[in-house]
mmCIF file of C-alpha atoms in Angstrom:
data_model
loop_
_atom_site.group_PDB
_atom_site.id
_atom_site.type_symbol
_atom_site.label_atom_id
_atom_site.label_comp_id
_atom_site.label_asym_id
_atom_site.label_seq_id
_atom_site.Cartn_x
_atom_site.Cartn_y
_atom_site.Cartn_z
ATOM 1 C CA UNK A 1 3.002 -19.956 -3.584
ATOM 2 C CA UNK A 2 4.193 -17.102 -5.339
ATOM 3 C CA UNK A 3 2.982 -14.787 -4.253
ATOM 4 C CA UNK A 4 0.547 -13.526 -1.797
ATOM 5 C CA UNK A 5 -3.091 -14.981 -2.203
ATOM 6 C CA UNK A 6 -6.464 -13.643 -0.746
ATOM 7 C CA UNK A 7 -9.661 -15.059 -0.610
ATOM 8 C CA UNK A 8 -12.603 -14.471 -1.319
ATOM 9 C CA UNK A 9 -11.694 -11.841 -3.757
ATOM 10 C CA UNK A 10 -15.823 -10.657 -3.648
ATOM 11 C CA UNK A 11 -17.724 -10.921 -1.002
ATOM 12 C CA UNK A 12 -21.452 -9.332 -0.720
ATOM 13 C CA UNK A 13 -22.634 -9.187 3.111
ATOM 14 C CA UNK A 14 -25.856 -7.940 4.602
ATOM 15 C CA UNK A 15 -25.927 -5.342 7.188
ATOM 16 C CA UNK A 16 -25.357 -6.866 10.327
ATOM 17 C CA UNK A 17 -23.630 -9.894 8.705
ATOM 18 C CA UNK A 18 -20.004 -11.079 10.200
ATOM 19 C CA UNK A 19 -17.617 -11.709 7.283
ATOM 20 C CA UNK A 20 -14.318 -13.526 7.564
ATOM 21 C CA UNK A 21 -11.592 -12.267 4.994
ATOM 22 C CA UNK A 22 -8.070 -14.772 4.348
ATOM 23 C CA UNK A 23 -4.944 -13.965 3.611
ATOM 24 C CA UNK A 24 -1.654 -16.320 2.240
ATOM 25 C CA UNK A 25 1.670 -14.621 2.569
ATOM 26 C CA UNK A 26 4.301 -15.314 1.063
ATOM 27 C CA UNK A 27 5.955 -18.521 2.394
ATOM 28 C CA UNK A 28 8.359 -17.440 5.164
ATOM 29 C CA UNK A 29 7.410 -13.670 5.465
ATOM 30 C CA UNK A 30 7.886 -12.625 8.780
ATOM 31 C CA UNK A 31 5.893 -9.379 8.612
ATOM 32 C CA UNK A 32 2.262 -9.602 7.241
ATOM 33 C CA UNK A 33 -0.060 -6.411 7.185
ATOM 34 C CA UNK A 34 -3.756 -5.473 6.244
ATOM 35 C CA UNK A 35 -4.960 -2.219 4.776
ATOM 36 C CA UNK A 36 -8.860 -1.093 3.873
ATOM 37 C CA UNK A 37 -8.847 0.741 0.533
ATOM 38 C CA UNK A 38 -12.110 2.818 -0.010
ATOM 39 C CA UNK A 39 -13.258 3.659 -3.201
ATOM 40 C CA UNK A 40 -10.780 6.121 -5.065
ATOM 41 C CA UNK A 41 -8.422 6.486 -2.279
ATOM 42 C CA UNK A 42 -5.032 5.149 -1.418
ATOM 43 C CA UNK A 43 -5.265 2.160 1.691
ATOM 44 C CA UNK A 44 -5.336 2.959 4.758
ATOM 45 C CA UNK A 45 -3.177 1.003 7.533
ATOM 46 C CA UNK A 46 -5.424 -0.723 9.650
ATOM 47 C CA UNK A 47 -3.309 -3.863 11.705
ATOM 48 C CA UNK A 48 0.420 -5.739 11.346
ATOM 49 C CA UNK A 49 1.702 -8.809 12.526
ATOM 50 C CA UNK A 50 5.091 -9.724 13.001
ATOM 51 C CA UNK A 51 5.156 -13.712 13.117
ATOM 52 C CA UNK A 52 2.036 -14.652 15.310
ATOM 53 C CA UNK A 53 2.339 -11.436 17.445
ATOM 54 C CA UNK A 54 0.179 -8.695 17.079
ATOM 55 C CA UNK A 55 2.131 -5.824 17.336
ATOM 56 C CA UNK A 56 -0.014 -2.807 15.979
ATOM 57 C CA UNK A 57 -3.867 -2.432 15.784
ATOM 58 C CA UNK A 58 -3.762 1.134 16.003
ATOM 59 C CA UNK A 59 -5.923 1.393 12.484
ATOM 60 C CA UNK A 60 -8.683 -0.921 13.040
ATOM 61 C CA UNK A 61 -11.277 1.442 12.752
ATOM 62 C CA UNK A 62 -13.627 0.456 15.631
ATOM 63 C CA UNK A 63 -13.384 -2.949 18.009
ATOM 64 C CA UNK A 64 -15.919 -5.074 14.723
ATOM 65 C CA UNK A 65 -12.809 -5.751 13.690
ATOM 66 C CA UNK A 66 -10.417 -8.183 14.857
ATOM 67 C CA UNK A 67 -7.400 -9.831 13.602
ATOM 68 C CA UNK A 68 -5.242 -12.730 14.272
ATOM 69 C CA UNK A 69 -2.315 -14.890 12.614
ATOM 70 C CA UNK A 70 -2.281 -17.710 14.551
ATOM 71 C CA UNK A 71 0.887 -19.793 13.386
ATOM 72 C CA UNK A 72 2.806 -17.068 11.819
ATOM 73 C CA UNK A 73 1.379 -17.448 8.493
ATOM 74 C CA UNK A 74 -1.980 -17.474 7.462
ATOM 75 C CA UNK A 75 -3.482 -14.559 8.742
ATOM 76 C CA UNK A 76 -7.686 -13.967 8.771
ATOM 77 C CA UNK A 77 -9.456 -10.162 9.186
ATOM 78 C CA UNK A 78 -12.837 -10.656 10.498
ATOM 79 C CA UNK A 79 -15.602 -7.858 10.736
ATOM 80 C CA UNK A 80 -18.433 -8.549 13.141
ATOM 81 C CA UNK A 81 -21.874 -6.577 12.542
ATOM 82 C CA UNK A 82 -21.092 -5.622 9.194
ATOM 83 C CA UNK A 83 -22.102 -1.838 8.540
ATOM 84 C CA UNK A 84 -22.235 -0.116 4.971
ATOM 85 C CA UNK A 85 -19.200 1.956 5.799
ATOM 86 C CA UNK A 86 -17.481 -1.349 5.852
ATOM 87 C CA UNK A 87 -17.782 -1.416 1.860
ATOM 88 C CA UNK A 88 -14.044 -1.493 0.859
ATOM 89 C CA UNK A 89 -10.644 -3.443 -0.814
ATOM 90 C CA UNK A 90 -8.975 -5.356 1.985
ATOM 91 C CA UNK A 91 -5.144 -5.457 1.243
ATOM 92 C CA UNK A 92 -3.101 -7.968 2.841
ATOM 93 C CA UNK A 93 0.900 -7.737 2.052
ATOM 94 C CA UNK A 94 3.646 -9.284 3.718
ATOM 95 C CA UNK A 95 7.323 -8.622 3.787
ATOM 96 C CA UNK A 96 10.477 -10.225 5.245
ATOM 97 C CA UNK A 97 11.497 -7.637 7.368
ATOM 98 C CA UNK A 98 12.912 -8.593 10.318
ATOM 99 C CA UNK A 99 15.001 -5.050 11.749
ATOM 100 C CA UNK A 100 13.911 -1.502 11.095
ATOM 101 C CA UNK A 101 17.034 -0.486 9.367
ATOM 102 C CA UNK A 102 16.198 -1.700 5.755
ATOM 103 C CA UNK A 103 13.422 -1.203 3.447
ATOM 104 C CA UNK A 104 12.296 -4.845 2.436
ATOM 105 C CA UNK A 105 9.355 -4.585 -0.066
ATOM 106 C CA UNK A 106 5.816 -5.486 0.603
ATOM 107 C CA UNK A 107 4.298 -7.514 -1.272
ATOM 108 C CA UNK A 108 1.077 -7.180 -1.815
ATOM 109 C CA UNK A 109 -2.071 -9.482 -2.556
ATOM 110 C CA UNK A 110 -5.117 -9.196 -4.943
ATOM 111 C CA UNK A 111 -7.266 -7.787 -2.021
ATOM 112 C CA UNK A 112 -10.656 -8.591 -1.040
ATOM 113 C CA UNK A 113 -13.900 -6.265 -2.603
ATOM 114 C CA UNK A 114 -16.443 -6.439 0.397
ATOM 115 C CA UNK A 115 -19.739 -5.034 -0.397
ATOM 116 C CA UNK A 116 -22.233 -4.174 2.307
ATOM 117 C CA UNK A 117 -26.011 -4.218 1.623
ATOM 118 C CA UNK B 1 1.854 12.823 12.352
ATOM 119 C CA UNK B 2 3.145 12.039 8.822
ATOM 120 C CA UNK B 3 1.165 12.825 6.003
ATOM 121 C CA UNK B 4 1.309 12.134 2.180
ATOM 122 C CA UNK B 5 -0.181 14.295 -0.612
ATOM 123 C CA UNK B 6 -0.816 13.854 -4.318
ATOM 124 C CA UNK B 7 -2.593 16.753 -6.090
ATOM 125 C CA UNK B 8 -2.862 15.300 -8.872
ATOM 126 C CA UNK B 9 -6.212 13.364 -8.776
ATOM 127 C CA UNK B 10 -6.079 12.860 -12.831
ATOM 128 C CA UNK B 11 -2.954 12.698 -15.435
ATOM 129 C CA UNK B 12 -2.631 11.920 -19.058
ATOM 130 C CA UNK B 13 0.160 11.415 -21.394
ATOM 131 C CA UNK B 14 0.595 10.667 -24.835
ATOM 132 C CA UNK B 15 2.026 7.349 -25.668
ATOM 133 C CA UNK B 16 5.575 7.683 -25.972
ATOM 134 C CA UNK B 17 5.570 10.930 -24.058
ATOM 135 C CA UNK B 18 7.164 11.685 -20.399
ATOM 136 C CA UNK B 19 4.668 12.349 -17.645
ATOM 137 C CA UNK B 20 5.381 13.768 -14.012
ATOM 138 C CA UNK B 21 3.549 12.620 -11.239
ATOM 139 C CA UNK B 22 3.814 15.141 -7.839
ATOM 140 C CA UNK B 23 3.844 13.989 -3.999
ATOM 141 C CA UNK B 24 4.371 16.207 -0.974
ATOM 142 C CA UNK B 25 4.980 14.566 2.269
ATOM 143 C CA UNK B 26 5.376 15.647 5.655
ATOM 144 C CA UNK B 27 7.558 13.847 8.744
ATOM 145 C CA UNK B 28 9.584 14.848 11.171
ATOM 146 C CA UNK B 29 11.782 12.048 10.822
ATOM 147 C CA UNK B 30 15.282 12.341 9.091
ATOM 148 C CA UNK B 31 15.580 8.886 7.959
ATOM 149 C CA UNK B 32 12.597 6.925 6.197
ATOM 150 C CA UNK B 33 11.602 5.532 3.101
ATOM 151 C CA UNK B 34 9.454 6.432 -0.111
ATOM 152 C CA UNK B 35 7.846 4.571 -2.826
ATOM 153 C CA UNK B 36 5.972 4.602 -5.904
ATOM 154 C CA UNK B 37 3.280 1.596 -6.367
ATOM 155 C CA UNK B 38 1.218 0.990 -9.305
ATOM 156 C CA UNK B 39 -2.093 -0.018 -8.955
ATOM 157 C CA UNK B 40 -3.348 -1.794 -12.161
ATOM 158 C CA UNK B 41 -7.574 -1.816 -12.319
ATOM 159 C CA UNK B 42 -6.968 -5.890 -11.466
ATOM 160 C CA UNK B 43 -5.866 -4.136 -8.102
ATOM 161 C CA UNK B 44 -2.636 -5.759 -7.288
ATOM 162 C CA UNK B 45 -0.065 -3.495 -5.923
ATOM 163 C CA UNK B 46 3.234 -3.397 -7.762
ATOM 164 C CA UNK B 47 6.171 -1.088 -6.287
ATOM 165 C CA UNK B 48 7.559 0.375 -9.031
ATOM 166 C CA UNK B 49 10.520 2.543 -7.383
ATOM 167 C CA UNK B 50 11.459 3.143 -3.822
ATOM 168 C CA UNK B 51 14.323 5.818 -2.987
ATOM 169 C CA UNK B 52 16.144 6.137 0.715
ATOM 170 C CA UNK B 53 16.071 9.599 2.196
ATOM 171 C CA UNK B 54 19.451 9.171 2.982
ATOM 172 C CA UNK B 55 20.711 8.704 -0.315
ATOM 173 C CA UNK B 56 21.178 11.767 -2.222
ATOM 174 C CA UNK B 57 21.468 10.585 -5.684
ATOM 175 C CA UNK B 58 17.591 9.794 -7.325
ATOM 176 C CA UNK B 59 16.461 6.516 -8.109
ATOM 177 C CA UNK B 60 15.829 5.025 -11.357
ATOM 178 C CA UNK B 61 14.165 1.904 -13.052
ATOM 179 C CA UNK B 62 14.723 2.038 -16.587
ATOM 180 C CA UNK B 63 11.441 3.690 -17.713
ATOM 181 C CA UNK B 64 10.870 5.280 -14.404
ATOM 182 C CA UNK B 65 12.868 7.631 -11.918
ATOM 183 C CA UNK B 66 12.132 9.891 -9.375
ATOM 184 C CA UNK B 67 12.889 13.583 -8.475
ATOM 185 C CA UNK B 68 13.958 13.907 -4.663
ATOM 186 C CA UNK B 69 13.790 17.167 -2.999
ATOM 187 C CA UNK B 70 14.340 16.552 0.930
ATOM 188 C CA UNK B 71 14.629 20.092 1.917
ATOM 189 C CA UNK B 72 11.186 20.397 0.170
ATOM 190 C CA UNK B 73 9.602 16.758 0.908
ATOM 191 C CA UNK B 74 9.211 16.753 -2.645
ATOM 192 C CA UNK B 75 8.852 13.283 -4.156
ATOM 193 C CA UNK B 76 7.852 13.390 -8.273
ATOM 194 C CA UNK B 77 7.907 10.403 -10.544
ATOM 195 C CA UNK B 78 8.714 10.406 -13.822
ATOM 196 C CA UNK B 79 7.709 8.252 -16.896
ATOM 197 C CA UNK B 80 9.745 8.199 -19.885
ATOM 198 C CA UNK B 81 8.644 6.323 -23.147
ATOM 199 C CA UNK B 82 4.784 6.193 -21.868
ATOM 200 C CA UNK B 83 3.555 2.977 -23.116
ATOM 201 C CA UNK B 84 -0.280 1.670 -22.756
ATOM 202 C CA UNK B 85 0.426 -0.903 -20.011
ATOM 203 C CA UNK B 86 1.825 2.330 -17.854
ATOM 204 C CA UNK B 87 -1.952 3.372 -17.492
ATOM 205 C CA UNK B 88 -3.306 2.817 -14.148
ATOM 206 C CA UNK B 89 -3.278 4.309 -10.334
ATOM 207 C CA UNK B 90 -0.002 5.816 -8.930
ATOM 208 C CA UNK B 91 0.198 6.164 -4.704
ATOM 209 C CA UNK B 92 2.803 7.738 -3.059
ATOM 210 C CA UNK B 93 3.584 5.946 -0.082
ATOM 211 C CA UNK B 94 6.250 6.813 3.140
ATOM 212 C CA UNK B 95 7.679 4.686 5.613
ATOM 213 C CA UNK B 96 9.233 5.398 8.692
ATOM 214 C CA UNK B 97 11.791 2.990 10.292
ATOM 215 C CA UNK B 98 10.612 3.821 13.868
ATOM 216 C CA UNK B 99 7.335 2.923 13.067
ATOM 217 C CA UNK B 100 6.573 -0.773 14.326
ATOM 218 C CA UNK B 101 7.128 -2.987 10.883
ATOM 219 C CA UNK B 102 7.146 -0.072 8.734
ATOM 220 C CA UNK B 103 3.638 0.313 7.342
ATOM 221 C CA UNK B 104 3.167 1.964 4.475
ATOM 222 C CA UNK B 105 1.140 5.990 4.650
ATOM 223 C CA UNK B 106 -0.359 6.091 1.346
ATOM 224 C CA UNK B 107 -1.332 9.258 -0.494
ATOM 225 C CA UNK B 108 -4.934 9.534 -2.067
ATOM 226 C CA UNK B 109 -3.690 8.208 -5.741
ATOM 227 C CA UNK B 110 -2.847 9.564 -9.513
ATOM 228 C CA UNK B 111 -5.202 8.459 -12.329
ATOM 229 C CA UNK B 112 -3.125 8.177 -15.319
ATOM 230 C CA UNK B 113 -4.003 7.161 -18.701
ATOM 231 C CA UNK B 114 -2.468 6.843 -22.140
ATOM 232 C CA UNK B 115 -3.294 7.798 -25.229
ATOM 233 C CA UNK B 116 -2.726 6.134 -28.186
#
């Protein structure tokens, strides 16, 4: 695709519920990341991937929250026990970096509104 | 750790006008990365501008250029020629090299609207 998709873009869970958010990157992107984006404030880093490898969880905000990218692409954000402080965006972007030396862009999706009951 | 500000919770400009939008930042890292992204009510991210700390002239994208003060981890965008489409949320972000991928620290946001 163009760009990068997310789905759903709403979701309404009730307390308790497990929710299951999905992310397309762009085709190719090596580096894919998620951020949680609370009402009026800027997102907040919460996990990145480069390829299928996990390399940084160190924002998931409690162990609900798990992330995986199986085959280097598609990547899904699941929350277990939904809790009201869970209401947020979900960001995903994804970038082509590949060194730490250059800037590449992320590129960032539509995001996910999750709203907790 | 490193640390982005915006005081600036609200701006407004007049159409056509030039606007200023501050960001502090704090790192202890002589080499990184900063960036302007639009936010659009529809939600999707757009970078507008991005400058390298090493590079000591400011960058610019036609309407839009920044103000660079390293010494002062100063980082101000400006808008020339404010049209209505420019209206939405402004974030700061930072990016250190060293940090695994480079994610992006994101400050807490500029409202801006036009008037017409």
């Amino acid at each position: 695709g163009a760009g990068v998709s997310q789905s759903p873009r709403y979701k309404v869970a009730k307390r308790g519920q497990d929710v299951a958010l999905r992310c397309d990157p762009i085709s190719g992107h090596v580096s894919l990341f998620w951020y949680q984006q609370a009402l009026g404030q800027g997102p907040e880093f919460l996990t990145y991937f480069q390829n299928e490898a996990q390399l940084d969880k160190s924002g998931l905000p409690s162990d609900r929250f798990f992330a995986e990218r199986p085959e280097g692409s598609v990547s899904t954000l699941k929350i277990q026990r939904t809790q009201q402080e869970d209401s947020a965006v979900y960001l995903c972007a994804s970038s082509a970096l590949r060194g730490r030396t250059r800037a590449y862009e992320q590129y960032f999706g539509p995001g996910t509104r999750l709203t907790v009951t | 750790a490193q640390t982005v500000t915006q005081s600036q919770p609200e701006m407004s400009v007049q159409e056509a006008e030039t606007v200023t939008l501050s960001c502090t930042y704090d790192t202890s890292e002589s080499d990184y990365y900063l960036f302007w992204y639009k936010q659009p009510p529809s939600r999707q991210m757009i970078l507008v501008i991005r400058q390298e700390a090493y590079k000591q002239q400011n960058a610019t994208e036609n309407r839009f250029s920044v103000n660079f003060q390293k010494a002062a981890k100063s980082f101000s965008l400006k808008i020339s020629d404010s049209q209505l489409g420019d209206a939405a949320m402004y974030f700061c972000a930072l990016r250190e090299p060293g940090n695994q991928g480079g994610k992006l620290i994101f400050g807490q946001g500029t409202e801006l609207s036009v008037k017409p």
